[in-house]
Amino acid sequence: MRIRLLLPAVLAAVAALAVPEPRFYLPLDNTPRAARAGGLAVPLLTAERDPILAALGPQFAAAAKVAGGLDARSRGLAYSAAGNFRADEGTFASWLQPAFSGADKTVYPALFGVEKWGMLYKYTDQTGLTFGTARPDRDLYYDCAADIGSWRPGEWHHVAVSWSRSANARALYLDGVQAARAPFPYHRPVESGPLFVGGGCLLYPGHHAQALLDEVALWDRALTPEEVRQVC
């Protein structure tokens, strides 16, 4: 009888730990179409919408972390942020297999970014990932960064970043562990886009992930450290 009485409480506790469904989810299994989207599910420029672009379409890897993946070594994807991204609260997560060494100070890969809101990247003369978001009067806040100097080409790593204006916090996670945390005192409004996967932002255009990407997801709230561990 005692076990039967405890069962609903246990189930409720398990349910409370469940990670919410992402607002935007890209399995990247040989297609750029999102499996789940709050807005447009296809890229802004895609052969699916314009056959002339077929020859310039994204390249996919047959074998990635889960199944297929996006080859973003020289090109990323851009989606509409409308309905897919929330500027004041959210989380981005992805698996990546870098083609670069984390200690290489000659490369400038960018993994994720939105319009002039901010981006996740590794600067040329540094050995860390930086999650920079816009200041109200100039470029970016650069105070959320963590070292990736031990990364080697061909290794798979999980990266996530979260942001919350209500909690005044940004966080950067590497392989499921919170590696950096900083304030989030301001967010630049974003309307229709673009939302870059495997690229930077409009403040610093032209940079790509230089990596294979897989299982990209965006949530409309900041996941907790435990929730990030669950999606890793």
JSON list of N, CA and C in Angstrom, two decimals, residues 48-116:
[
{"chain": "A", "resi": 48, "resn": "GLU", "atom": "N", "xyz": [14.80, 24.21, -51.80]},
{"chain": "A", "resi": 48, "resn": "GLU", "atom": "CA", "xyz": [13.41, 23.80, -51.64]},
{"chain": "A", "resi": 48, "resn": "GLU", "atom": "C", "xyz": [12.46, 24.92, -52.03]},
{"chain": "A", "resi": 49, "resn": "ARG", "atom": "N", "xyz": [12.93, 26.18, -51.86]},
{"chain": "A", "resi": 49, "resn": "ARG", "atom": "CA", "xyz": [12.09, 27.32, -52.20]},
{"chain": "A", "resi": 49, "resn": "ARG", "atom": "C", "xyz": [12.50, 27.95, -53.53]},
{"chain": "A", "resi": 50, "resn": "ASP", "atom": "N", "xyz": [13.73, 27.69, -53.99]},
{"chain": "A", "resi": 50, "resn": "ASP", "atom": "CA", "xyz": [14.23, 28.25, -55.24]},
{"chain": "A", "resi": 50, "resn": "ASP", "atom": "C", "xyz": [15.14, 27.23, -55.90]},
{"chain": "A", "resi": 51, "resn": "PRO", "atom": "N", "xyz": [14.67, 26.52, -56.95]},
{"chain": "A", "resi": 51, "resn": "PRO", "atom": "CA", "xyz": [15.48, 25.48, -57.58]},
{"chain": "A", "resi": 51, "resn": "PRO", "atom": "C", "xyz": [16.81, 25.98, -58.13]},
{"chain": "A", "resi": 52, "resn": "ILE", "atom": "N", "xyz": [16.92, 27.27, -58.44]},
{"chain": "A", "resi": 52, "resn": "ILE", "atom": "CA", "xyz": [18.17, 27.82, -58.96]},
{"chain": "A", "resi": 52, "resn": "ILE", "atom": "C", "xyz": [19.29, 27.67, -57.93]},
{"chain": "A", "resi": 53, "resn": "LEU", "atom": "N", "xyz": [18.90, 27.61, -56.65]},
{"chain": "A", "resi": 53, "resn": "LEU", "atom": "CA", "xyz": [19.90, 27.51, -55.58]},
{"chain": "A", "resi": 53, "resn": "LEU", "atom": "C", "xyz": [20.31, 26.08, -55.27]},
{"chain": "A", "resi": 54, "resn": "ALA", "atom": "N", "xyz": [19.80, 25.12, -56.05]},
{"chain": "A", "resi": 54, "resn": "ALA", "atom": "CA", "xyz": [20.06, 23.72, -55.75]},
{"chain": "A", "resi": 54, "resn": "ALA", "atom": "C", "xyz": [21.56, 23.40, -55.70]},
{"chain": "A", "resi": 55, "resn": "ALA", "atom": "N", "xyz": [22.30, 23.96, -56.64]},
{"chain": "A", "resi": 55, "resn": "ALA", "atom": "CA", "xyz": [23.74, 23.69, -56.70]},
{"chain": "A", "resi": 55, "resn": "ALA", "atom": "C", "xyz": [24.50, 24.32, -55.55]},
{"chain": "A", "resi": 56, "resn": "LEU", "atom": "N", "xyz": [23.89, 25.32, -54.90]},
{"chain": "A", "resi": 56, "resn": "LEU", "atom": "CA", "xyz": [24.54, 26.02, -53.80]},
{"chain": "A", "resi": 56, "resn": "LEU", "atom": "C", "xyz": [23.99, 25.59, -52.45]},
{"chain": "A", "resi": 57, "resn": "GLY", "atom": "N", "xyz": [23.21, 24.52, -52.45]},
{"chain": "A", "resi": 57, "resn": "GLY", "atom": "CA", "xyz": [22.55, 24.08, -51.23]},
{"chain": "A", "resi": 57, "resn": "GLY", "atom": "C", "xyz": [23.52, 23.53, -50.19]},
{"chain": "A", "resi": 58, "resn": "PRO", "atom": "N", "xyz": [23.02, 23.28, -48.98]},
{"chain": "A", "resi": 58, "resn": "PRO", "atom": "CA", "xyz": [23.88, 22.79, -47.90]},
{"chain": "A", "resi": 58, "resn": "PRO", "atom": "C", "xyz": [24.40, 21.39, -48.17]},
{"chain": "A", "resi": 59, "resn": "GLN", "atom": "N", "xyz": [25.54, 21.08, -47.59]},
{"chain": "A", "resi": 59, "resn": "GLN", "atom": "CA", "xyz": [26.14, 19.76, -47.72]},
{"chain": "A", "resi": 59, "resn": "GLN", "atom": "C", "xyz": [25.92, 19.00, -46.41]},
{"chain": "A", "resi": 60, "resn": "PHE", "atom": "N", "xyz": [25.64, 17.71, -46.55]},
{"chain": "A", "resi": 60, "resn": "PHE", "atom": "CA", "xyz": [25.35, 16.90, -45.38]},
{"chain": "A", "resi": 60, "resn": "PHE", "atom": "C", "xyz": [26.32, 15.72, -45.28]},
{"chain": "A", "resi": 61, "resn": "ALA", "atom": "N", "xyz": [26.63, 15.34, -44.06]},
{"chain": "A", "resi": 61, "resn": "ALA", "atom": "CA", "xyz": [27.47, 14.18, -43.79]},
{"chain": "A", "resi": 61, "resn": "ALA", "atom": "C", "xyz": [26.58, 12.98, -43.52]},
{"chain": "A", "resi": 62, "resn": "ALA", "atom": "N", "xyz": [26.90, 11.85, -44.12]},
{"chain": "A", "resi": 62, "resn": "ALA", "atom": "CA", "xyz": [26.07, 10.66, -43.96]},
{"chain": "A", "resi": 62, "resn": "ALA", "atom": "C", "xyz": [26.09, 10.13, -42.53]},
{"chain": "A", "resi": 63, "resn": "ALA", "atom": "N", "xyz": [27.22, 10.26, -41.87]},
{"chain": "A", "resi": 63, "resn": "ALA", "atom": "CA", "xyz": [27.36, 9.76, -40.50]},
{"chain": "A", "resi": 63, "resn": "ALA", "atom": "C", "xyz": [27.80, 10.92, -39.60]},
{"chain": "A", "resi": 64, "resn": "ALA", "atom": "N", "xyz": [27.00, 11.22, -38.60]},
{"chain": "A", "resi": 64, "resn": "ALA", "atom": "CA", "xyz": [27.33, 12.27, -37.65]},
{"chain": "A", "resi": 64, "resn": "ALA", "atom": "C", "xyz": [27.16, 11.72, -36.24]},
{"chain": "A", "resi": 65, "resn": "LYS", "atom": "N", "xyz": [26.80, 12.58, -35.30]},
{"chain": "A", "resi": 65, "resn": "LYS", "atom": "CA", "xyz": [26.70, 12.12, -33.91]},
{"chain": "A", "resi": 65, "resn": "LYS", "atom": "C", "xyz": [25.54, 11.16, -33.72]},
{"chain": "A", "resi": 66, "resn": "VAL", "atom": "N", "xyz": [24.36, 11.51, -34.28]},
{"chain": "A", "resi": 66, "resn": "VAL", "atom": "CA", "xyz": [23.18, 10.67, -34.13]},
{"chain": "A", "resi": 66, "resn": "VAL", "atom": "C", "xyz": [22.88, 9.93, -35.42]},
{"chain": "A", "resi": 67, "resn": "ALA", "atom": "N", "xyz": [22.72, 10.65, -36.50]},
{"chain": "A", "resi": 67, "resn": "ALA", "atom": "CA", "xyz": [22.51, 10.03, -37.82]},
{"chain": "A", "resi": 67, "resn": "ALA", "atom": "C", "xyz": [23.30, 10.87, -38.82]},
{"chain": "A", "resi": 68, "resn": "GLY", "atom": "N", "xyz": [22.59, 11.64, -39.66]},
{"chain": "A", "resi": 68, "resn": "GLY", "atom": "CA", "xyz": [23.27, 12.56, -40.55]},
{"chain": "A", "resi": 68, "resn": "GLY", "atom": "C", "xyz": [23.60, 13.85, -39.84]},
{"chain": "A", "resi": 69, "resn": "GLY", "atom": "N", "xyz": [24.31, 14.75, -40.54]},
{"chain": "A", "resi": 69, "resn": "GLY", "atom": "CA", "xyz": [24.66, 16.03, -39.95]},
{"chain": "A", "resi": 69, "resn": "GLY", "atom": "C", "xyz": [24.98, 17.05, -41.02]},
{"chain": "A", "resi": 70, "resn": "LEU", "atom": "N", "xyz": [25.08, 18.31, -40.62]},
{"chain": "A", "resi": 70, "resn": "LEU", "atom": "CA", "xyz": [25.38, 19.41, -41.55]},
{"chain": "A", "resi": 70, "resn": "LEU", "atom": "C", "xyz": [26.88, 19.64, -41.62]},
{"chain": "A", "resi": 71, "resn": "ASP", "atom": "N", "xyz": [27.41, 19.66, -42.84]},
{"chain": "A", "resi": 71, "resn": "ASP", "atom": "CA", "xyz": [28.80, 20.02, -43.04]},
{"chain": "A", "resi": 71, "resn": "ASP", "atom": "C", "xyz": [28.88, 21.54, -43.11]},
{"chain": "A", "resi": 72, "resn": "ALA", "atom": "N", "xyz": [29.23, 22.16, -41.99]},
{"chain": "A", "resi": 72, "resn": "ALA", "atom": "CA", "xyz": [29.30, 23.62, -41.90]},
{"chain": "A", "resi": 72, "resn": "ALA", "atom": "C", "xyz": [30.74, 24.10, -41.84]},
{"chain": "A", "resi": 73, "resn": "ARG", "atom": "N", "xyz": [31.62, 23.37, -42.53]},
{"chain": "A", "resi": 73, "resn": "ARG", "atom": "CA", "xyz": [33.03, 23.78, -42.53]},
{"chain": "A", "resi": 73, "resn": "ARG", "atom": "C", "xyz": [33.25, 25.06, -43.33]},
{"chain": "A", "resi": 74, "resn": "SER", "atom": "N", "xyz": [32.41, 25.28, -44.34]},
{"chain": "A", "resi": 74, "resn": "SER", "atom": "CA", "xyz": [32.57, 26.49, -45.15]},
{"chain": "A", "resi": 74, "resn": "SER", "atom": "C", "xyz": [31.27, 27.21, -45.41]},
{"chain": "A", "resi": 75, "resn": "ARG", "atom": "N", "xyz": [30.15, 26.69, -44.89]},
{"chain": "A", "resi": 75, "resn": "ARG", "atom": "CA", "xyz": [28.86, 27.31, -45.14]},
{"chain": "A", "resi": 75, "resn": "ARG", "atom": "C", "xyz": [27.87, 26.89, -44.06]},
{"chain": "A", "resi": 76, "resn": "GLY", "atom": "N", "xyz": [27.09, 27.84, -43.58]},
{"chain": "A", "resi": 76, "resn": "GLY", "atom": "CA", "xyz": [26.06, 27.53, -42.60]},
{"chain": "A", "resi": 76, "resn": "GLY", "atom": "C", "xyz": [24.67, 27.68, -43.21]},
{"chain": "A", "resi": 77, "resn": "LEU", "atom": "N", "xyz": [23.67, 27.76, -42.36]},
{"chain": "A", "resi": 77, "resn": "LEU", "atom": "CA", "xyz": [22.29, 27.93, -42.78]},
{"chain": "A", "resi": 77, "resn": "LEU", "atom": "C", "xyz": [21.71, 29.15, -42.08]},
{"chain": "A", "resi": 78, "resn": "ALA", "atom": "N", "xyz": [20.74, 29.81, -42.74]},
{"chain": "A", "resi": 78, "resn": "ALA", "atom": "CA", "xyz": [20.07, 30.97, -42.15]},
{"chain": "A", "resi": 78, "resn": "ALA", "atom": "C", "xyz": [18.57, 30.76, -42.22]},
{"chain": "A", "resi": 79, "resn": "TYR", "atom": "N", "xyz": [17.90, 30.95, -41.08]},
{"chain": "A", "resi": 79, "resn": "TYR", "atom": "CA", "xyz": [16.46, 30.79, -40.98]},
{"chain": "A", "resi": 79, "resn": "TYR", "atom": "C", "xyz": [15.83, 32.10, -40.52]},
{"chain": "A", "resi": 80, "resn": "SER", "atom": "N", "xyz": [14.54, 32.19, -40.65]},
{"chain": "A", "resi": 80, "resn": "SER", "atom": "CA", "xyz": [13.83, 33.33, -40.08]},
{"chain": "A", "resi": 80, "resn": "SER", "atom": "C", "xyz": [13.74, 33.15, -38.57]},
{"chain": "A", "resi": 81, "resn": "ALA", "atom": "N", "xyz": [14.07, 34.21, -37.83]},
{"chain": "A", "resi": 81, "resn": "ALA", "atom": "CA", "xyz": [13.97, 34.14, -36.37]},
{"chain": "A", "resi": 81, "resn": "ALA", "atom": "C", "xyz": [12.53, 34.23, -35.89]},
{"chain": "A", "resi": 82, "resn": "ALA", "atom": "N", "xyz": [11.65, 34.76, -36.73]},
{"chain": "A", "resi": 82, "resn": "ALA", "atom": "CA", "xyz": [10.25, 34.96, -36.31]},
{"chain": "A", "resi": 82, "resn": "ALA", "atom": "C", "xyz": [9.60, 33.63, -35.95]},
{"chain": "A", "resi": 83, "resn": "GLY", "atom": "N", "xyz": [9.17, 33.52, -34.71]},
{"chain": "A", "resi": 83, "resn": "GLY", "atom": "CA", "xyz": [8.52, 32.31, -34.23]},
{"chain": "A", "resi": 83, "resn": "GLY", "atom": "C", "xyz": [9.46, 31.21, -33.82]},
{"chain": "A", "resi": 84, "resn": "ASN", "atom": "N", "xyz": [10.73, 31.30, -34.21]},
{"chain": "A", "resi": 84, "resn": "ASN", "atom": "CA", "xyz": [11.72, 30.26, -33.90]},
{"chain": "A", "resi": 84, "resn": "ASN", "atom": "C", "xyz": [12.70, 30.65, -32.80]},
{"chain": "A", "resi": 85, "resn": "PHE", "atom": "N", "xyz": [12.73, 31.93, -32.46]},
{"chain": "A", "resi": 85, "resn": "PHE", "atom": "CA", "xyz": [13.74, 32.43, -31.53]},
{"chain": "A", "resi": 85, "resn": "PHE", "atom": "C", "xyz": [13.14, 33.49, -30.64]},
{"chain": "A", "resi": 86, "resn": "ARG", "atom": "N", "xyz": [13.50, 33.44, -29.38]},
{"chain": "A", "resi": 86, "resn": "ARG", "atom": "CA", "xyz": [13.06, 34.43, -28.40]},
{"chain": "A", "resi": 86, "resn": "ARG", "atom": "C", "xyz": [14.28, 35.17, -27.89]},
{"chain": "A", "resi": 87, "resn": "ALA", "atom": "N", "xyz": [14.30, 36.49, -28.06]},
{"chain": "A", "resi": 87, "resn": "ALA", "atom": "CA", "xyz": [15.49, 37.28, -27.77]},
{"chain": "A", "resi": 87, "resn": "ALA", "atom": "C", "xyz": [15.76, 37.47, -26.28]},
{"chain": "A", "resi": 88, "resn": "ASP", "atom": "N", "xyz": [14.72, 37.43, -25.45]},
{"chain": "A", "resi": 88, "resn": "ASP", "atom": "CA", "xyz": [14.90, 37.72, -24.03]},
{"chain": "A", "resi": 88, "resn": "ASP", "atom": "C", "xyz": [15.13, 36.48, -23.18]},
{"chain": "A", "resi": 89, "resn": "GLU", "atom": "N", "xyz": [14.67, 35.33, -23.63]},
{"chain": "A", "resi": 89, "resn": "GLU", "atom": "CA", "xyz": [14.82, 34.09, -22.87]},
{"chain": "A", "resi": 89, "resn": "GLU", "atom": "C", "xyz": [15.03, 32.94, -23.86]},
{"chain": "A", "resi": 90, "resn": "GLY", "atom": "N", "xyz": [15.96, 32.05, -23.57]},
{"chain": "A", "resi": 90, "resn": "GLY", "atom": "CA", "xyz": [16.11, 30.91, -24.47]},
{"chain": "A", "resi": 90, "resn": "GLY", "atom": "C", "xyz": [17.35, 30.08, -24.21]},
{"chain": "A", "resi": 91, "resn": "THR", "atom": "N", "xyz": [17.48, 29.02, -25.00]},
{"chain": "A", "resi": 91, "resn": "THR", "atom": "CA", "xyz": [18.63, 28.13, -24.96]},
{"chain": "A", "resi": 91, "resn": "THR", "atom": "C", "xyz": [18.90, 27.62, -26.36]},
{"chain": "A", "resi": 92, "resn": "PHE", "atom": "N", "xyz": [20.17, 27.57, -26.73]},
{"chain": "A", "resi": 92, "resn": "PHE", "atom": "CA", "xyz": [20.62, 26.94, -27.97]},
{"chain": "A", "resi": 92, "resn": "PHE", "atom": "C", "xyz": [21.51, 25.77, -27.60]},
{"chain": "A", "resi": 93, "resn": "ALA", "atom": "N", "xyz": [21.37, 24.64, -28.33]},
{"chain": "A", "resi": 93, "resn": "ALA", "atom": "CA", "xyz": [22.22, 23.48, -28.08]},
{"chain": "A", "resi": 93, "resn": "ALA", "atom": "C", "xyz": [22.53, 22.78, -29.40]},
{"chain": "A", "resi": 94, "resn": "SER", "atom": "N", "xyz": [23.71, 22.19, -29.47]},
{"chain": "A", "resi": 94, "resn": "SER", "atom": "CA", "xyz": [24.11, 21.47, -30.68]},
{"chain": "A", "resi": 94, "resn": "SER", "atom": "C", "xyz": [25.28, 20.54, -30.37]},
{"chain": "A", "resi": 95, "resn": "TRP", "atom": "N", "xyz": [25.35, 19.44, -31.11]},
{"chain": "A", "resi": 95, "resn": "TRP", "atom": "CA", "xyz": [26.57, 18.64, -31.16]},
{"chain": "A", "resi": 95, "resn": "TRP", "atom": "C", "xyz": [27.43, 19.18, -32.29]},
{"chain": "A", "resi": 96, "resn": "LEU", "atom": "N", "xyz": [28.74, 19.17, -32.12]},
{"chain": "A", "resi": 96, "resn": "LEU", "atom": "CA", "xyz": [29.62, 19.58, -33.20]},
{"chain": "A", "resi": 96, "resn": "LEU", "atom": "C", "xyz": [30.90, 18.76, -33.18]},
{"chain": "A", "resi": 97, "resn": "GLN", "atom": "N", "xyz": [31.43, 18.55, -34.38]},
{"chain": "A", "resi": 97, "resn": "GLN", "atom": "CA", "xyz": [32.71, 17.88, -34.58]},
{"chain": "A", "resi": 97, "resn": "GLN", "atom": "C", "xyz": [33.63, 18.87, -35.28]},
{"chain": "A", "resi": 98, "resn": "PRO", "atom": "N", "xyz": [34.50, 19.56, -34.56]},
{"chain": "A", "resi": 98, "resn": "PRO", "atom": "CA", "xyz": [35.31, 20.61, -35.18]},
{"chain": "A", "resi": 98, "resn": "PRO", "atom": "C", "xyz": [36.34, 20.05, -36.15]},
{"chain": "A", "resi": 99, "resn": "ALA", "atom": "N", "xyz": [36.59, 20.82, -37.21]},
{"chain": "A", "resi": 99, "resn": "ALA", "atom": "CA", "xyz": [37.67, 20.51, -38.13]},
{"chain": "A", "resi": 99, "resn": "ALA", "atom": "C", "xyz": [38.95, 21.22, -37.69]},
{"chain": "A", "resi": 100, "resn": "PHE", "atom": "N", "xyz": [38.88, 21.93, -36.57]},
{"chain": "A", "resi": 100, "resn": "PHE", "atom": "CA", "xyz": [40.01, 22.72, -36.06]},
{"chain": "A", "resi": 100, "resn": "PHE", "atom": "C", "xyz": [40.40, 22.26, -34.65]},
{"chain": "A", "resi": 101, "resn": "SER", "atom": "N", "xyz": [41.58, 22.62, -34.25]},
{"chain": "A", "resi": 101, "resn": "SER", "atom": "CA", "xyz": [42.02, 22.41, -32.88]},
{"chain": "A", "resi": 101, "resn": "SER", "atom": "C", "xyz": [41.59, 23.61, -32.04]},
{"chain": "A", "resi": 102, "resn": "GLY", "atom": "N", "xyz": [41.15, 23.37, -30.83]},
{"chain": "A", "resi": 102, "resn": "GLY", "atom": "CA", "xyz": [40.76, 24.48, -29.96]},
{"chain": "A", "resi": 102, "resn": "GLY", "atom": "C", "xyz": [41.91, 25.42, -29.64]},
{"chain": "A", "resi": 103, "resn": "ALA", "atom": "N", "xyz": [43.13, 24.93, -29.77]},
{"chain": "A", "resi": 103, "resn": "ALA", "atom": "CA", "xyz": [44.31, 25.75, -29.48]},
{"chain": "A", "resi": 103, "resn": "ALA", "atom": "C", "xyz": [44.79, 26.53, -30.70]},
{"chain": "A", "resi": 104, "resn": "ASP", "atom": "N", "xyz": [44.16, 26.33, -31.84]},
{"chain": "A", "resi": 104, "resn": "ASP", "atom": "CA", "xyz": [44.58, 27.00, -33.08]},
{"chain": "A", "resi": 104, "resn": "ASP", "atom": "C", "xyz": [44.14, 28.46, -33.06]},
{"chain": "A", "resi": 105, "resn": "LYS", "atom": "N", "xyz": [45.10, 29.37, -33.03]},
{"chain": "A", "resi": 105, "resn": "LYS", "atom": "CA", "xyz": [44.79, 30.80, -32.97]},
{"chain": "A", "resi": 105, "resn": "LYS", "atom": "C", "xyz": [44.73, 31.46, -34.35]},
{"chain": "A", "resi": 106, "resn": "THR", "atom": "N", "xyz": [44.58, 30.64, -35.39]},
{"chain": "A", "resi": 106, "resn": "THR", "atom": "CA", "xyz": [44.45, 31.18, -36.75]},
{"chain": "A", "resi": 106, "resn": "THR", "atom": "C", "xyz": [43.03, 31.05, -37.28]},
{"chain": "A", "resi": 107, "resn": "VAL", "atom": "N", "xyz": [42.12, 30.42, -36.53]},
{"chain": "A", "resi": 107, "resn": "VAL", "atom": "CA", "xyz": [40.76, 30.18, -37.03]},
{"chain": "A", "resi": 107, "resn": "VAL", "atom": "C", "xyz": [39.74, 31.01, -36.25]},
{"chain": "A", "resi": 108, "resn": "TYR", "atom": "N", "xyz": [38.64, 31.32, -36.92]},
{"chain": "A", "resi": 108, "resn": "TYR", "atom": "CA", "xyz": [37.55, 32.14, -36.34]},
{"chain": "A", "resi": 108, "resn": "TYR", "atom": "C", "xyz": [36.21, 31.46, -36.67]},
{"chain": "A", "resi": 109, "resn": "PRO", "atom": "N", "xyz": [35.92, 30.33, -36.04]},
{"chain": "A", "resi": 109, "resn": "PRO", "atom": "CA", "xyz": [34.64, 29.66, -36.30]},
{"chain": "A", "resi": 109, "resn": "PRO", "atom": "C", "xyz": [33.49, 30.30, -35.52]},
{"chain": "A", "resi": 110, "resn": "ALA", "atom": "N", "xyz": [32.32, 30.33, -36.13]},
{"chain": "A", "resi": 110, "resn": "ALA", "atom": "CA", "xyz": [31.11, 30.83, -35.49]},
{"chain": "A", "resi": 110, "resn": "ALA", "atom": "C", "xyz": [30.04, 29.75, -35.59]},
{"chain": "A", "resi": 111, "resn": "LEU", "atom": "N", "xyz": [29.42, 29.43, -34.47]},
{"chain": "A", "resi": 111, "resn": "LEU", "atom": "CA", "xyz": [28.50, 28.29, -34.41]},
{"chain": "A", "resi": 111, "resn": "LEU", "atom": "C", "xyz": [27.04, 28.68, -34.50]},
{"chain": "A", "resi": 112, "resn": "PHE", "atom": "N", "xyz": [26.68, 29.83, -33.95]},
{"chain": "A", "resi": 112, "resn": "PHE", "atom": "CA", "xyz": [25.28, 30.22, -33.83]},
{"chain": "A", "resi": 112, "resn": "PHE", "atom": "C", "xyz": [25.22, 31.73, -33.65]},
{"chain": "A", "resi": 113, "resn": "GLY", "atom": "N", "xyz": [24.23, 32.35, -34.26]},
{"chain": "A", "resi": 113, "resn": "GLY", "atom": "CA", "xyz": [24.06, 33.79, -34.10]},
{"chain": "A", "resi": 113, "resn": "GLY", "atom": "C", "xyz": [22.71, 34.23, -34.62]},
{"chain": "A", "resi": 114, "resn": "VAL", "atom": "N", "xyz": [22.30, 35.43, -34.22]},
{"chain": "A", "resi": 114, "resn": "VAL", "atom": "CA", "xyz": [21.01, 35.98, -34.64]},
{"chain": "A", "resi": 114, "resn": "VAL", "atom": "C", "xyz": [21.18, 37.45, -34.96]},
{"chain": "A", "resi": 115, "resn": "GLU", "atom": "N", "xyz": [20.80, 37.84, -36.16]},
{"chain": "A", "resi": 115, "resn": "GLU", "atom": "CA", "xyz": [20.73, 39.23, -36.60]},
{"chain": "A", "resi": 115, "resn": "GLU", "atom": "C", "xyz": [21.88, 40.04, -35.98]},
{"chain": "A", "resi": 116, "resn": "LYS", "atom": "N", "xyz": [21.57, 41.11, -35.22]},
{"chain": "A", "resi": 116, "resn": "LYS", "atom": "CA", "xyz": [22.58, 41.87, -34.48]},
{"chain": "A", "resi": 116, "resn": "LYS", "atom": "C", "xyz": [22.43, 41.65, -32.97]}
]
